[in-house]
């Protein structure tokens, strides 16, 4: 946990410039930035804004989104068996992503493509939802024995029962589009994604209600619930002077930790061997620095948006 907290300070400093750039580009895209007009011309100058900058980004995002996408899985070995396995995994993954979007009623990949063009980085995260399949029967529940002790007919019966139970149920995972400003990657020496810190601000009462058994507030600061004692209750009148709390989700290839400010409120070992975040840049930089790679294609044109 100390390593995660140390990384939090490091990545916040490292990606400060990137986050400021994303905020600047968004203000220009939605014409929320203030144009600087010299004082001598303020009485006579007329501010006229055109949507060329925003239209360029929207057009490029539409082109990217309209292009057909597919999932590619490298074969684990040489030979027809490995190639078939790779093909099946590609087909399953493509269908699963489309089904996840349908279940969530959100165009997650389109949002990611929009961020990739407009912000310079697109980020997806796969969230595990085991409760969706929690009631699917296990071998021991169905036949009173583990799967490895089943006869061929029993194994077939078990597979059919599980497939029948899965029908109509939601997938045991969801796909989420992550705001690039919240995404703080940590890469290894080989360029692989080793860890991610997703740092974001959330309404204070939303955080307290979700983690009411772990953290509370005292004098405007989050405090572990055991320090507050049994008499503490979440203020439902929303009278706390603070409006938001910083939530940090740390994840590496083996574990996940959630912090409210610097207080750990959740810890789990997932054992997947990889992080559940997937990122893509708009234009890779020659030096492979993420701060440079994450510059959107329109970054060099930002000065023009003040005059059009």
Coordinates of C-alpha atoms in Angstrom, one line a residue, residues 92-93 95-97 99-101 103-104 125-136 162-163 165-176 256 272 276:
X92 CA -15.6 -14.7 -28.7
X93 CA -14.0 -11.4 -27.6
X95 CA -19.0 -10.9 -29.7
X96 CA -18.6 -10.3 -25.9
X97 CA -17.7 -6.6 -26.4
X99 CA -22.9 -7.9 -26.1
X100 CA -21.5 -5.8 -23.2
X101 CA -22.3 -2.6 -25.0
X103 CA -26.4 -4.8 -22.0
X104 CA -25.0 -1.4 -20.8
X125 CA -11.4 -0.8 -18.4
X126 CA -13.0 -4.3 -17.9
X127 CA -14.8 -4.5 -14.6
X128 CA -15.5 -8.0 -13.3
X129 CA -19.1 -8.6 -12.2
X130 CA -19.2 -12.1 -10.7
X131 CA -22.6 -11.6 -9.1
X132 CA -24.2 -11.8 -12.6
X133 CA -23.3 -15.5 -12.8
X134 CA -23.3 -16.3 -9.0
X135 CA -26.4 -18.5 -9.2
X136 CA -25.2 -20.7 -12.1
X162 CA -24.8 -24.4 -17.1
X163 CA -25.5 -23.2 -20.7
X165 CA -28.6 -21.2 -16.7
X166 CA -26.5 -18.6 -18.5
X167 CA -29.2 -17.8 -21.1
X168 CA -30.8 -14.4 -20.4
X169 CA -28.2 -13.4 -17.8
X170 CA -25.8 -10.5 -18.2
X171 CA -22.1 -11.1 -18.8
X172 CA -20.0 -11.4 -15.7
X173 CA -18.1 -8.3 -16.7
X174 CA -18.7 -4.8 -18.1
X175 CA -16.6 -2.4 -20.2
X176 CA -16.1 1.2 -19.1
X256 CA -6.2 -3.8 -6.5
X272 CA -5.0 -12.2 -13.4
X276 CA -7.7 -4.6 -16.7

